[in-house]
PDB file of C-alpha atoms and ligand atoms in Angstrom:
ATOM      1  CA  UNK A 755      14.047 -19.671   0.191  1.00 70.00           C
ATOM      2  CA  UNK A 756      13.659 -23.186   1.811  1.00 69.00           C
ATOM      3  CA  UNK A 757      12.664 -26.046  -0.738  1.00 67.00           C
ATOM      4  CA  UNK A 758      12.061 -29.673  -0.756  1.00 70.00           C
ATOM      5  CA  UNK A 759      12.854 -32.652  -2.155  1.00 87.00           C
ATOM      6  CA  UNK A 760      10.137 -33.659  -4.957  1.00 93.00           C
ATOM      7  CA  UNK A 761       9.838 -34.721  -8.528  1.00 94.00           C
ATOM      8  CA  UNK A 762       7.758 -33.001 -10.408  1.00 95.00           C
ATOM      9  CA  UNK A 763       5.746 -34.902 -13.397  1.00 94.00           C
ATOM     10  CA  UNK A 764       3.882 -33.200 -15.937  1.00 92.00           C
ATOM     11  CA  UNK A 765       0.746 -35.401 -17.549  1.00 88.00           C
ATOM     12  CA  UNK A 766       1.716 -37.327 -21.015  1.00 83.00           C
ATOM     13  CA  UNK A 767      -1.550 -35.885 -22.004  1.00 70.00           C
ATOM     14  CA  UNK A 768      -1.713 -34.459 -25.713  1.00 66.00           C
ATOM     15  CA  UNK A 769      -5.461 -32.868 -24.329  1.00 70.00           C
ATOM     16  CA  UNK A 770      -5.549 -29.349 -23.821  1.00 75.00           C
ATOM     17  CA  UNK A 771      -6.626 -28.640 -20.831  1.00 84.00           C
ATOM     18  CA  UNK A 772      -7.850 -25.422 -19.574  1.00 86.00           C
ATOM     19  CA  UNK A 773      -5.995 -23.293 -16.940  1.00 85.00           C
ATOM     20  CA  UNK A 774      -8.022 -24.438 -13.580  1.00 84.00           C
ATOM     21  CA  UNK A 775      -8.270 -28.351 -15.432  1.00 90.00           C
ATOM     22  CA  UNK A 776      -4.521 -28.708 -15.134  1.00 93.00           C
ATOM     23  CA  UNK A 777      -2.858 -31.081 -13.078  1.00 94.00           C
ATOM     24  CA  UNK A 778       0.391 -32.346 -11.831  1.00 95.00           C
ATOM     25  CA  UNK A 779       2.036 -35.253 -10.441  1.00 95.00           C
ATOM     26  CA  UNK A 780       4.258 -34.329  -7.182  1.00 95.00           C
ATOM     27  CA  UNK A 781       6.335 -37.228  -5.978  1.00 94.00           C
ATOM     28  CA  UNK A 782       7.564 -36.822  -2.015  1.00 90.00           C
ATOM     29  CA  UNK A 783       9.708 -39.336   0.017  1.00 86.00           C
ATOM     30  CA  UNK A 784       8.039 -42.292  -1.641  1.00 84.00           C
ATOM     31  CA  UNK A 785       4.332 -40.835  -2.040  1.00 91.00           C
ATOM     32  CA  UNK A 786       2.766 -39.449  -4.844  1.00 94.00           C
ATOM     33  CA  UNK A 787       0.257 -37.057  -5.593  1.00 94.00           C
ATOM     34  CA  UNK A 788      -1.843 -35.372  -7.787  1.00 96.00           C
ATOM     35  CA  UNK A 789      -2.587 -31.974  -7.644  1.00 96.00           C
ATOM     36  CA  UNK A 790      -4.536 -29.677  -9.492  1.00 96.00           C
ATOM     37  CA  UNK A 791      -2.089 -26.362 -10.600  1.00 94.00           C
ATOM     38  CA  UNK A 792      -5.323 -24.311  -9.134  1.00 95.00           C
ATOM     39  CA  UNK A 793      -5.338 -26.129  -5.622  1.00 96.00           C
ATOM     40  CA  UNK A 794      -3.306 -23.177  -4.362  1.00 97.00           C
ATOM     41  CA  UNK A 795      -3.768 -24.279  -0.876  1.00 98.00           C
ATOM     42  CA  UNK A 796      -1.943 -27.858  -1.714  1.00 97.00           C
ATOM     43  CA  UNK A 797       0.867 -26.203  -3.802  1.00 97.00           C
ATOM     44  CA  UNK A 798       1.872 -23.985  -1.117  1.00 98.00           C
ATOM     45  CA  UNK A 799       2.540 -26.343   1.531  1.00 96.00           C
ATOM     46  CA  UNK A 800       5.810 -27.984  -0.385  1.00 95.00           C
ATOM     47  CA  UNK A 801       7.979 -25.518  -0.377  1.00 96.00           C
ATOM     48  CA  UNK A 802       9.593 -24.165  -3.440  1.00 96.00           C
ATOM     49  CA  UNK A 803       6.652 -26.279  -5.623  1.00 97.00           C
ATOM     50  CA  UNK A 804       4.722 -22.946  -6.537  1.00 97.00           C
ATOM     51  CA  UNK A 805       7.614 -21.014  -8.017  1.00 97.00           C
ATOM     52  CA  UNK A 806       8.890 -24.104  -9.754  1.00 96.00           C
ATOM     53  CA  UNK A 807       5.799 -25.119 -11.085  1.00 97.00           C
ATOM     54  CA  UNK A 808       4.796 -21.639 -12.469  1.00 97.00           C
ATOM     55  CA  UNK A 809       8.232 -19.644 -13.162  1.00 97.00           C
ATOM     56  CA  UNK A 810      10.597 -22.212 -13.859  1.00 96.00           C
ATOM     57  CA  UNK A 811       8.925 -24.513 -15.484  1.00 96.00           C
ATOM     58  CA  UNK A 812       5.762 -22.974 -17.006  1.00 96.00           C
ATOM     59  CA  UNK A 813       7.720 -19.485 -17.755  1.00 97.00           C
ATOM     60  CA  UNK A 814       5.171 -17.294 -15.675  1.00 97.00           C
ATOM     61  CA  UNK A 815       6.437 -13.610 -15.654  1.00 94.00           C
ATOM     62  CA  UNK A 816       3.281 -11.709 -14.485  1.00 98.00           C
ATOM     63  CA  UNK A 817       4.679 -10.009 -11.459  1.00 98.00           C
ATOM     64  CA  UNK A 818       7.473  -8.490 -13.406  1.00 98.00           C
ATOM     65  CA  UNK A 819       5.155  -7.261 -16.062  1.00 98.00           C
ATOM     66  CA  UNK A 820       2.434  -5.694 -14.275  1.00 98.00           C
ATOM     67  CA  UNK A 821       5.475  -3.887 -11.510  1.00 98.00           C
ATOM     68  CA  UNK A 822       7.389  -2.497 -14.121  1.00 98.00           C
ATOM     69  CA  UNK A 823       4.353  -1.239 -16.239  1.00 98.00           C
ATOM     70  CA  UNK A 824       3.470   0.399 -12.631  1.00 98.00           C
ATOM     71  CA  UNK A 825       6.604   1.615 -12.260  1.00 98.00           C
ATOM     72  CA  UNK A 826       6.689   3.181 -15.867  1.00 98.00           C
ATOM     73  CA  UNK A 827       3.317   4.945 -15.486  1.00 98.00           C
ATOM     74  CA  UNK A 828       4.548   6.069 -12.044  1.00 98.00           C
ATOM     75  CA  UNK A 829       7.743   7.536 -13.590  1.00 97.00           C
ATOM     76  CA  UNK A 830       6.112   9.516 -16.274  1.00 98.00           C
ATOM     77  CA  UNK A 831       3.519  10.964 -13.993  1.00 98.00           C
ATOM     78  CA  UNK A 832       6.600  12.008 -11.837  1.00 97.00           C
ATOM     79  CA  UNK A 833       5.180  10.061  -8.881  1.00 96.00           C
ATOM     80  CA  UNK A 834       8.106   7.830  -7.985  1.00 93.00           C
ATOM     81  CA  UNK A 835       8.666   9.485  -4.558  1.00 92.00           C
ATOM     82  CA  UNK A 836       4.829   8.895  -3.285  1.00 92.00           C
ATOM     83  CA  UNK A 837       5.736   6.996  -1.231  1.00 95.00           C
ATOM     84  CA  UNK A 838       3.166   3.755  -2.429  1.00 98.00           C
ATOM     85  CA  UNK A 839       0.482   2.089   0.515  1.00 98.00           C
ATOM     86  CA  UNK A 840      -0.017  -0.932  -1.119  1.00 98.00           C
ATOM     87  CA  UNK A 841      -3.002  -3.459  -1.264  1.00 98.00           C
ATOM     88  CA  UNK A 842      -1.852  -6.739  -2.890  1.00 98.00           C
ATOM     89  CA  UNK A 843      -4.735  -8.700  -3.413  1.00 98.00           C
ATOM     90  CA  UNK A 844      -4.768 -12.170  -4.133  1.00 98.00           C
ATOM     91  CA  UNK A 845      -0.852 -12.106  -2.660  1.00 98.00           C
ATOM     92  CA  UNK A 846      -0.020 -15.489  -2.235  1.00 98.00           C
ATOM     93  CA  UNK A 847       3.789 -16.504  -1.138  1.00 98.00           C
ATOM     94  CA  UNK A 848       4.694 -13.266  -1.993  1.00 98.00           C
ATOM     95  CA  UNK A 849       6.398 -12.497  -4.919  1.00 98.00           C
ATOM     96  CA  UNK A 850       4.347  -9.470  -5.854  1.00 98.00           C
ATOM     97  CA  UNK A 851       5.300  -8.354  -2.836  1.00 98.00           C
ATOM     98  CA  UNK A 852       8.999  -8.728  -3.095  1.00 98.00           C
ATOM     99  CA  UNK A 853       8.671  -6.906  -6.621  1.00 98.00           C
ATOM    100  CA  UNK A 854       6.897  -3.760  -4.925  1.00 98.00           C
ATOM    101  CA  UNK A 855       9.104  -3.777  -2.362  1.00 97.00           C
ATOM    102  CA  UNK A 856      11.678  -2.364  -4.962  1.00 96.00           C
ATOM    103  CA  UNK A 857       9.428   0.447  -5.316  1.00 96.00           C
ATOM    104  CA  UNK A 858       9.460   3.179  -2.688  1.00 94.00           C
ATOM    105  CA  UNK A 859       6.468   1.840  -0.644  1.00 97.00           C
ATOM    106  CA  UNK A 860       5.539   3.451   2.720  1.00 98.00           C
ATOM    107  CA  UNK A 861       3.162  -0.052   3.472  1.00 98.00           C
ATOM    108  CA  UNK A 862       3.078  -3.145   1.716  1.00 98.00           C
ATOM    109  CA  UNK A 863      -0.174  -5.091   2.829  1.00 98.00           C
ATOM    110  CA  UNK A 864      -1.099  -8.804   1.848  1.00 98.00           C
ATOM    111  CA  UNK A 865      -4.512 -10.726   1.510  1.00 98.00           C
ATOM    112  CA  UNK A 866      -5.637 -13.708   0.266  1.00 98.00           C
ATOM    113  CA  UNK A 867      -8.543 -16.128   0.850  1.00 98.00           C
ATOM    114  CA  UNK A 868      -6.188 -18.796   2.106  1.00 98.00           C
ATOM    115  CA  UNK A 869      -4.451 -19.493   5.473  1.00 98.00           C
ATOM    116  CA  UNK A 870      -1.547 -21.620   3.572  1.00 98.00           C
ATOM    117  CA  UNK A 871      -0.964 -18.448   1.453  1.00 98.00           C
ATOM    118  CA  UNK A 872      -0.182 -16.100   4.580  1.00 98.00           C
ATOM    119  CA  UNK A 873       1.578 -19.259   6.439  1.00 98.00           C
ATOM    120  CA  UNK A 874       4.060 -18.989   2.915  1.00 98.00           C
ATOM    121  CA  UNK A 875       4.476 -15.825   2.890  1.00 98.00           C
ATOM    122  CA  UNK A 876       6.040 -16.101   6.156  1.00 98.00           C
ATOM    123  CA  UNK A 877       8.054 -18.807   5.530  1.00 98.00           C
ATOM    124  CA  UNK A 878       9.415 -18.086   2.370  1.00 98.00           C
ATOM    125  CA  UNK A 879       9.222 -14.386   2.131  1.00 98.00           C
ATOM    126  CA  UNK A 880       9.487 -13.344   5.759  1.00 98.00           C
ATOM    127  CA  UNK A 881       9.626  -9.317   6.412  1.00 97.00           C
ATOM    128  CA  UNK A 882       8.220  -8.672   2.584  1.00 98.00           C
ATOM    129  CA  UNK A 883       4.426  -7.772   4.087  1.00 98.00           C
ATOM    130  CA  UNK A 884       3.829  -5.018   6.929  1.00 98.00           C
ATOM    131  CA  UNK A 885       0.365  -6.925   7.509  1.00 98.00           C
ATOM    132  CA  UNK A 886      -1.216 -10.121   6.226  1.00 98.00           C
ATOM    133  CA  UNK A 887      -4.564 -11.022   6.377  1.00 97.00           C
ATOM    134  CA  UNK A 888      -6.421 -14.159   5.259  1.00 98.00           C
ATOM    135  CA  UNK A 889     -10.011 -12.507   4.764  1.00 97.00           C
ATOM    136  CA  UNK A 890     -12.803 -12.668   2.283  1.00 97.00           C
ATOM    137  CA  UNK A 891     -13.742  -9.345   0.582  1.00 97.00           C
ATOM    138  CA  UNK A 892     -16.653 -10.444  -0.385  1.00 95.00           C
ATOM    139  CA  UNK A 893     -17.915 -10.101   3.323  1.00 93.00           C
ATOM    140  CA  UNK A 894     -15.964  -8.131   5.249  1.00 93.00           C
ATOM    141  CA  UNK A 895     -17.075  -7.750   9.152  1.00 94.00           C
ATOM    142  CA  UNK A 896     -17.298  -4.166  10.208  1.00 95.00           C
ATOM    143  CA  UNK A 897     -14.209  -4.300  12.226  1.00 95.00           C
ATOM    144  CA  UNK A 898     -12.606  -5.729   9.205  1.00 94.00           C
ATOM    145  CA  UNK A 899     -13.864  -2.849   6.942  1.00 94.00           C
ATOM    146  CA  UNK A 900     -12.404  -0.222   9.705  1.00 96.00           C
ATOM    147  CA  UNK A 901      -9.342  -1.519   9.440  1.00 97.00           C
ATOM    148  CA  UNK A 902      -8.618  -2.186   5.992  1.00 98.00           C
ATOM    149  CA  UNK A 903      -9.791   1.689   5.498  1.00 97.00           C
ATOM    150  CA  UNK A 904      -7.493   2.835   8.255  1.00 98.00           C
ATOM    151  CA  UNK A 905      -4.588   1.704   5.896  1.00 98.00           C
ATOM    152  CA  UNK A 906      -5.448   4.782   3.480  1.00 98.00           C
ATOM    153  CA  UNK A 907      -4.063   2.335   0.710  1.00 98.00           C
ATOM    154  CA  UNK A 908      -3.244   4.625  -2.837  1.00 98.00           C
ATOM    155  CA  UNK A 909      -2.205   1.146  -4.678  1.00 98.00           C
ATOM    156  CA  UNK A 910      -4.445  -1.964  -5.369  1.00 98.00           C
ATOM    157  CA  UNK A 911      -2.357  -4.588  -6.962  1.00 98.00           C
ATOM    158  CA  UNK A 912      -3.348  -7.719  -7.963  1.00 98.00           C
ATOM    159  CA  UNK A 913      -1.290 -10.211 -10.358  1.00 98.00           C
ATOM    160  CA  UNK A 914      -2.723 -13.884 -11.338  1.00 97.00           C
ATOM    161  CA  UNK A 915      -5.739 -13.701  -9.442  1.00 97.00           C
ATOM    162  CA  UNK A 916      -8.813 -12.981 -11.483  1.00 96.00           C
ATOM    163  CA  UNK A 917     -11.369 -15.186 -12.746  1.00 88.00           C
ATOM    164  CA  UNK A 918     -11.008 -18.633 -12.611  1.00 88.00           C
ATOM    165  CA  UNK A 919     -13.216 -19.141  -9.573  1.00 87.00           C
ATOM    166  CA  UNK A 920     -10.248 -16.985  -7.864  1.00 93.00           C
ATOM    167  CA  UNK A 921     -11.444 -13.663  -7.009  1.00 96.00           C
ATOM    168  CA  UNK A 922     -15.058 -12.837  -7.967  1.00 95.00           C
ATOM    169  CA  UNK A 923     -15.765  -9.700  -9.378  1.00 95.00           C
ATOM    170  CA  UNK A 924     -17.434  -8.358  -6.299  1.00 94.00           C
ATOM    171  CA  UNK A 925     -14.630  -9.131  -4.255  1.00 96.00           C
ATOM    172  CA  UNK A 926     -12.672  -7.151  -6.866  1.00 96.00           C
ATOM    173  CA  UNK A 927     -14.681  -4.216  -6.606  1.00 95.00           C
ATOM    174  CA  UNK A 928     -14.822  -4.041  -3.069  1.00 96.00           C
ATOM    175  CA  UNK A 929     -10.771  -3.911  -3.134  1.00 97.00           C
ATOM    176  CA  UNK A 930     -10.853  -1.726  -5.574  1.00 97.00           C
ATOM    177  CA  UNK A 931     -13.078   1.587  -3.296  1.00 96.00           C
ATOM    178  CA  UNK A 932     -10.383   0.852  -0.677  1.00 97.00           C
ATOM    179  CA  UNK A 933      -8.181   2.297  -2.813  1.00 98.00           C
ATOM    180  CA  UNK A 934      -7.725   6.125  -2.360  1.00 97.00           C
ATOM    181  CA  UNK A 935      -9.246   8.245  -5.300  1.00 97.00           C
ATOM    182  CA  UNK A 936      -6.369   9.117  -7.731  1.00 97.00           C
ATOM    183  CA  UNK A 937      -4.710   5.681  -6.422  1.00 98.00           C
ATOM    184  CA  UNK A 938      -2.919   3.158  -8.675  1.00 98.00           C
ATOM    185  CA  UNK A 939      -4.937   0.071  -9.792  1.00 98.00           C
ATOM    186  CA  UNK A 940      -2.495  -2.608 -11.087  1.00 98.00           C
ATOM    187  CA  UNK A 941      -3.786  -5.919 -12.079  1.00 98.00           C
ATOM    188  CA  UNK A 942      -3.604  -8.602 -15.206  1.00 98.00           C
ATOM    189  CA  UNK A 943      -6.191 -11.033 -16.509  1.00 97.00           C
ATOM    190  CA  UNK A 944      -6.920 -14.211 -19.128  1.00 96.00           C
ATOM    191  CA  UNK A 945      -7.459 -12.129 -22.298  1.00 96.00           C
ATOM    192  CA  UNK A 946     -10.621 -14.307 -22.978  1.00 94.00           C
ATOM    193  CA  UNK A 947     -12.523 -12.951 -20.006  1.00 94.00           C
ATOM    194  CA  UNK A 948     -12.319  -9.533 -21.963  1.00 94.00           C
ATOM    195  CA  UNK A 949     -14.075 -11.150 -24.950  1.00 94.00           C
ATOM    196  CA  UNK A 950     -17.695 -11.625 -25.378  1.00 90.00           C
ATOM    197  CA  UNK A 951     -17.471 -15.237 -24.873  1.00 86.00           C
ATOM    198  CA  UNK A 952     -16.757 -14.457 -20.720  1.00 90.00           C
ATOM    199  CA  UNK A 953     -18.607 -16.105 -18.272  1.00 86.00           C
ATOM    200  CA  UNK A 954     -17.110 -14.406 -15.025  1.00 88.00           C
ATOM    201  CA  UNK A 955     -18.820 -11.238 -15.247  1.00 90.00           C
ATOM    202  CA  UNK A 956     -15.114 -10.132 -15.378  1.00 93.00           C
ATOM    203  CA  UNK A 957     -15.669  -8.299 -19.036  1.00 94.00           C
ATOM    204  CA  UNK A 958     -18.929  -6.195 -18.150  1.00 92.00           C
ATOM    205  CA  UNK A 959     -17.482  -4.866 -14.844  1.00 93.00           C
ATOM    206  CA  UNK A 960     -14.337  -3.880 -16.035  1.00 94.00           C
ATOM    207  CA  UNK A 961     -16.081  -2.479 -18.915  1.00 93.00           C
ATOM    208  CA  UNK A 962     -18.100  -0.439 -16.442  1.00 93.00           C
ATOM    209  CA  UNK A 963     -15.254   0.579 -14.165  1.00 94.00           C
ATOM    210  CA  UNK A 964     -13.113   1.845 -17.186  1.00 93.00           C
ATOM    211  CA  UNK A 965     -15.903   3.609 -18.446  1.00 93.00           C
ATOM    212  CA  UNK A 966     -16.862   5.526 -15.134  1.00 92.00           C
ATOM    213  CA  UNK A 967     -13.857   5.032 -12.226  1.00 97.00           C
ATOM    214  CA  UNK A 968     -10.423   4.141 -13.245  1.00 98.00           C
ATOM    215  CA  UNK A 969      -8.502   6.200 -15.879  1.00 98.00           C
ATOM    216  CA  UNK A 970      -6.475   3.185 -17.721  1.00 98.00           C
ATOM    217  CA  UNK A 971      -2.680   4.242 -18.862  1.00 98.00           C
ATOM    218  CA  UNK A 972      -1.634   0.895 -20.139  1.00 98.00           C
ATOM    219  CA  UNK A 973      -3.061  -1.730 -21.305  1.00 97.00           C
ATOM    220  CA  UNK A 974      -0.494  -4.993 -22.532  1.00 98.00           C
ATOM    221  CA  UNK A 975      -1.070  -8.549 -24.093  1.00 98.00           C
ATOM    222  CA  UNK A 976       1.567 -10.376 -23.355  1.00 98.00           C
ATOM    223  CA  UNK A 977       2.246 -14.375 -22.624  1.00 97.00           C
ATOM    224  CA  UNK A 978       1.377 -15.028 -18.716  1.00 97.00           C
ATOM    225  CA  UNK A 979       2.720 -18.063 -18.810  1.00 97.00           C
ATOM    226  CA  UNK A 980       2.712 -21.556 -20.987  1.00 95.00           C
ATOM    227  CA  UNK A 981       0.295 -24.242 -20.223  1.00 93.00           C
ATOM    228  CA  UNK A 982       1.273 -27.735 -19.421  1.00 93.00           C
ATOM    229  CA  UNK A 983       0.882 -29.207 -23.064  1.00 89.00           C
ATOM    230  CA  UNK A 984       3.395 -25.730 -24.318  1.00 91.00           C
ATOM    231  CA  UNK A 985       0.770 -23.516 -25.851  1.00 92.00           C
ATOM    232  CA  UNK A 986       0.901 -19.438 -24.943  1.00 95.00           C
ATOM    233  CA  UNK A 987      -1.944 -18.509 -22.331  1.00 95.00           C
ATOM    234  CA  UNK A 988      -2.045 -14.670 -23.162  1.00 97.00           C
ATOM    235  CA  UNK A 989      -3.438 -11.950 -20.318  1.00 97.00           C
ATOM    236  CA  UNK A 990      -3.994  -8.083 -20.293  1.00 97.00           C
ATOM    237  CA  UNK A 991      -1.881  -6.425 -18.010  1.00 98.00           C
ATOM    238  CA  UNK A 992      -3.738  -3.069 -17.151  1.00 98.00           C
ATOM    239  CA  UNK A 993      -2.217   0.012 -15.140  1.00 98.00           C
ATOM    240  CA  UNK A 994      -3.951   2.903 -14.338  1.00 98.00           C
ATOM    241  CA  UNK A 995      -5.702   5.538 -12.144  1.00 98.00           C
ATOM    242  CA  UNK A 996      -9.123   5.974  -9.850  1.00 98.00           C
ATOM    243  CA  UNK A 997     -10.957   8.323 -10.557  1.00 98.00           C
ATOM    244  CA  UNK A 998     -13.874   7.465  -7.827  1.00 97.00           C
ATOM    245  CA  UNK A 999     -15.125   5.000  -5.694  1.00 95.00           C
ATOM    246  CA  UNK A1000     -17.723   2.728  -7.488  1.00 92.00           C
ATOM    247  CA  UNK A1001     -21.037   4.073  -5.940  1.00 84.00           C
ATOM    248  CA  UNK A1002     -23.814   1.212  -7.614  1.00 76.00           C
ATOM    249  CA  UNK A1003     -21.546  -1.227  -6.803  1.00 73.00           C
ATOM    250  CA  UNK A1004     -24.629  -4.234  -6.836  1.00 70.00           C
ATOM    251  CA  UNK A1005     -25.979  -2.707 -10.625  1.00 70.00           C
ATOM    252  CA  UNK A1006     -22.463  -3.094 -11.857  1.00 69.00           C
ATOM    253  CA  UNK A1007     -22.341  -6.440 -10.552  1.00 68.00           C
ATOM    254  CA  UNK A1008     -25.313  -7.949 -11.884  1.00 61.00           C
ATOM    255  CA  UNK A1009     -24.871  -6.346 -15.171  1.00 59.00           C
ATOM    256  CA  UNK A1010     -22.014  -8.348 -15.646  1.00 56.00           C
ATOM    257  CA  UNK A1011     -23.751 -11.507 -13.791  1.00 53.00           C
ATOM    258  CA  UNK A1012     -23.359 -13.853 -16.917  1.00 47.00           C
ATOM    259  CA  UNK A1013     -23.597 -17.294 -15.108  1.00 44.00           C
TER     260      UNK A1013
HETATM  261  C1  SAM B 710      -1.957 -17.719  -8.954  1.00 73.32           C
HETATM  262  S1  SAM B 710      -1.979 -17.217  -7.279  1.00 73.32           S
HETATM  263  C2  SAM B 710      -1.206 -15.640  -7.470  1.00 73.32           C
HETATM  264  C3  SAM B 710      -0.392 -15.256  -6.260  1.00 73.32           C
HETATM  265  C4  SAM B 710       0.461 -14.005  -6.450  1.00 73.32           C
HETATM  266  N1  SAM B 710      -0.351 -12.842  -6.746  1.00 73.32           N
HETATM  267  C5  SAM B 710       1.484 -14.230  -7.547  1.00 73.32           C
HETATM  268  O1  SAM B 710       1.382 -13.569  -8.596  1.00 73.32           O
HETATM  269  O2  SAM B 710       2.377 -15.056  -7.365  1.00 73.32           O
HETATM  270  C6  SAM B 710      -3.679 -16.743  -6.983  1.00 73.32           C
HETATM  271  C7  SAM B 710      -3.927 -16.383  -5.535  1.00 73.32           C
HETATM  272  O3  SAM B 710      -5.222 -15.784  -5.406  1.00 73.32           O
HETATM  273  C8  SAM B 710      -5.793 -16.253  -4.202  1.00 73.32           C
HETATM  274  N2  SAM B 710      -7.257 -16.101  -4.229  1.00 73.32           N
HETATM  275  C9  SAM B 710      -8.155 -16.838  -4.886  1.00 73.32           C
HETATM  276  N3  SAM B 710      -9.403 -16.411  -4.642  1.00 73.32           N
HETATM  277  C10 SAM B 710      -9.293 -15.364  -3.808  1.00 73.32           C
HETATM  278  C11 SAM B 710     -10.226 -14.492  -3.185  1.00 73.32           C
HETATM  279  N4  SAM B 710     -11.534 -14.612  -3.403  1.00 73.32           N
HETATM  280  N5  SAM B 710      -9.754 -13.536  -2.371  1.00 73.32           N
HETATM  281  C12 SAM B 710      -8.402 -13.406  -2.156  1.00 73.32           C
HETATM  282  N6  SAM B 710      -7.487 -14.200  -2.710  1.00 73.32           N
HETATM  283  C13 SAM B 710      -7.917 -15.168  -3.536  1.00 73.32           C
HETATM  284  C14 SAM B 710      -5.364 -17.713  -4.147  1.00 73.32           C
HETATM  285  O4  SAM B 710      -5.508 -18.271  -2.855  1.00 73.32           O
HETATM  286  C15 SAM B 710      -3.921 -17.609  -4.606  1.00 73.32           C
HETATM  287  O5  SAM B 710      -3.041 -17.407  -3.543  1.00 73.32           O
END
């Protein structure tokens, strides 16, 4: 993968920030720049910044987790040989899609909101994603619709891409009746947005969809990744199975309207 030249600088701030506050310094052939850890489209552009940023430095190991726990689930349900159509939502450069890739996957498709995320993906993960479409699923044109249908997906993954003014809910659920009934649903979240204290909506819709569509196998807490100032930011990493589409799609959603 292609990278630049840079110097990264964390802040000397003893604050603690949360998640979408954080910021960086980035340092580039005499400029420098601040940019906020959330301004995905920014990050992508220098090559190499995102994984450095996040893996390296911050100790981000989501895609691993939430893969293998798929891969586990898949293995003890003897389903290793389906042969996965995957829907990785939220995809980014790509790395979720070079970890499925391992698996035996019959389609690997990627979308995200962003146009810099698909121009990555390309550039530093070229060959990884069958399709790749920038597209917002929380209006979908009809032609869109047909053709994200015609993919027959039977796996919705999506790693590091909930809440935070990321992907709404209804976005979420919208991915989530593309999926084929008895699909895989594969996905992680901030553990407080399963806590009573959440303002996305996230914690009453997931509530809902465990309760009524999607059979849940695994559910982990585990470290996401470290904040800037060092401190453990802890996620749910959930695998499991649909059961059926989500019919009242708009009661679920304002049930769990909390803003
Ligand atoms: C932290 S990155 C995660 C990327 C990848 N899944 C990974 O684990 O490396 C979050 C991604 O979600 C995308 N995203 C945010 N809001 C979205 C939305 N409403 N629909 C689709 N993608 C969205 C961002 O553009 C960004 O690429």
């Amino acid at each position: 993968m292609e990278s630049c030249n840079y110097e990264l600088i964390f802040p000397k701030t003893k604050d603690e920030l949360d998640q979408d506050q954080e910021w960086v310094i980035v340092k580039e052939e005499g400029c420098q720049k601040k940019i906020m850890v959330h301004d995905y489209d920014e990050i992508y552009k220098i090559p190499g910044l995102y994984e450095d940023l996040f893996y390296k430095r911050l100790g981000c190991d989501s895609p691993n987790v939430v893969c293998e726990m798929l891969a586990e689930e898949m293995k003890k349900a003897d389903e290793t040989d389906v042969g996965l159509r995957v829907f990785d939502f939220g995809a980014g450069n790509g790395i979720v899609g070079e970890r499925i890739r391992e698996m035996d996957c019959d389609l690997v498709v990627g979308v995200d909101i962003i146009p810099e995320a698909k121009d990555a993906a390309r550039r530093d993960r070229p060959g990884i994603y069958d399709d790749y479409h920038v597209a917002d699923l929380t209006d979908l044109n009809d032609q869109e619709k047909r053709q994200f249908r015609d993919y027959n997906f039977n796996t919705l993954v999506t790693v590091a891409a909930l809440g935070f003014n990321d992907i709404p809910t209804v976005a979420f659920l919208n991915a989530f009746n593309l999926i084929d009934e008895d699909g895989w649903v594969a996905f992680n979240i901030r553990d407080k947005f399963l806590t009573e204290n959440d303002h996305t909506g996230y914690r009453q819709v997931l509530s809902q969809v465990m309760d009524d569509s999607l059979d849940i196998l695994q559910d982990r807490r585990y470290c996401h990744r470290r904040s800037l100032s060092g401190d453990e930011l802890c996620y749910h990493a959930i695998v499991g199975k649909k059961v059926n589409d989500i019919d009242n799609l708009s009661d679920i959603i304002l049930s769990g309207d909390t803003d």
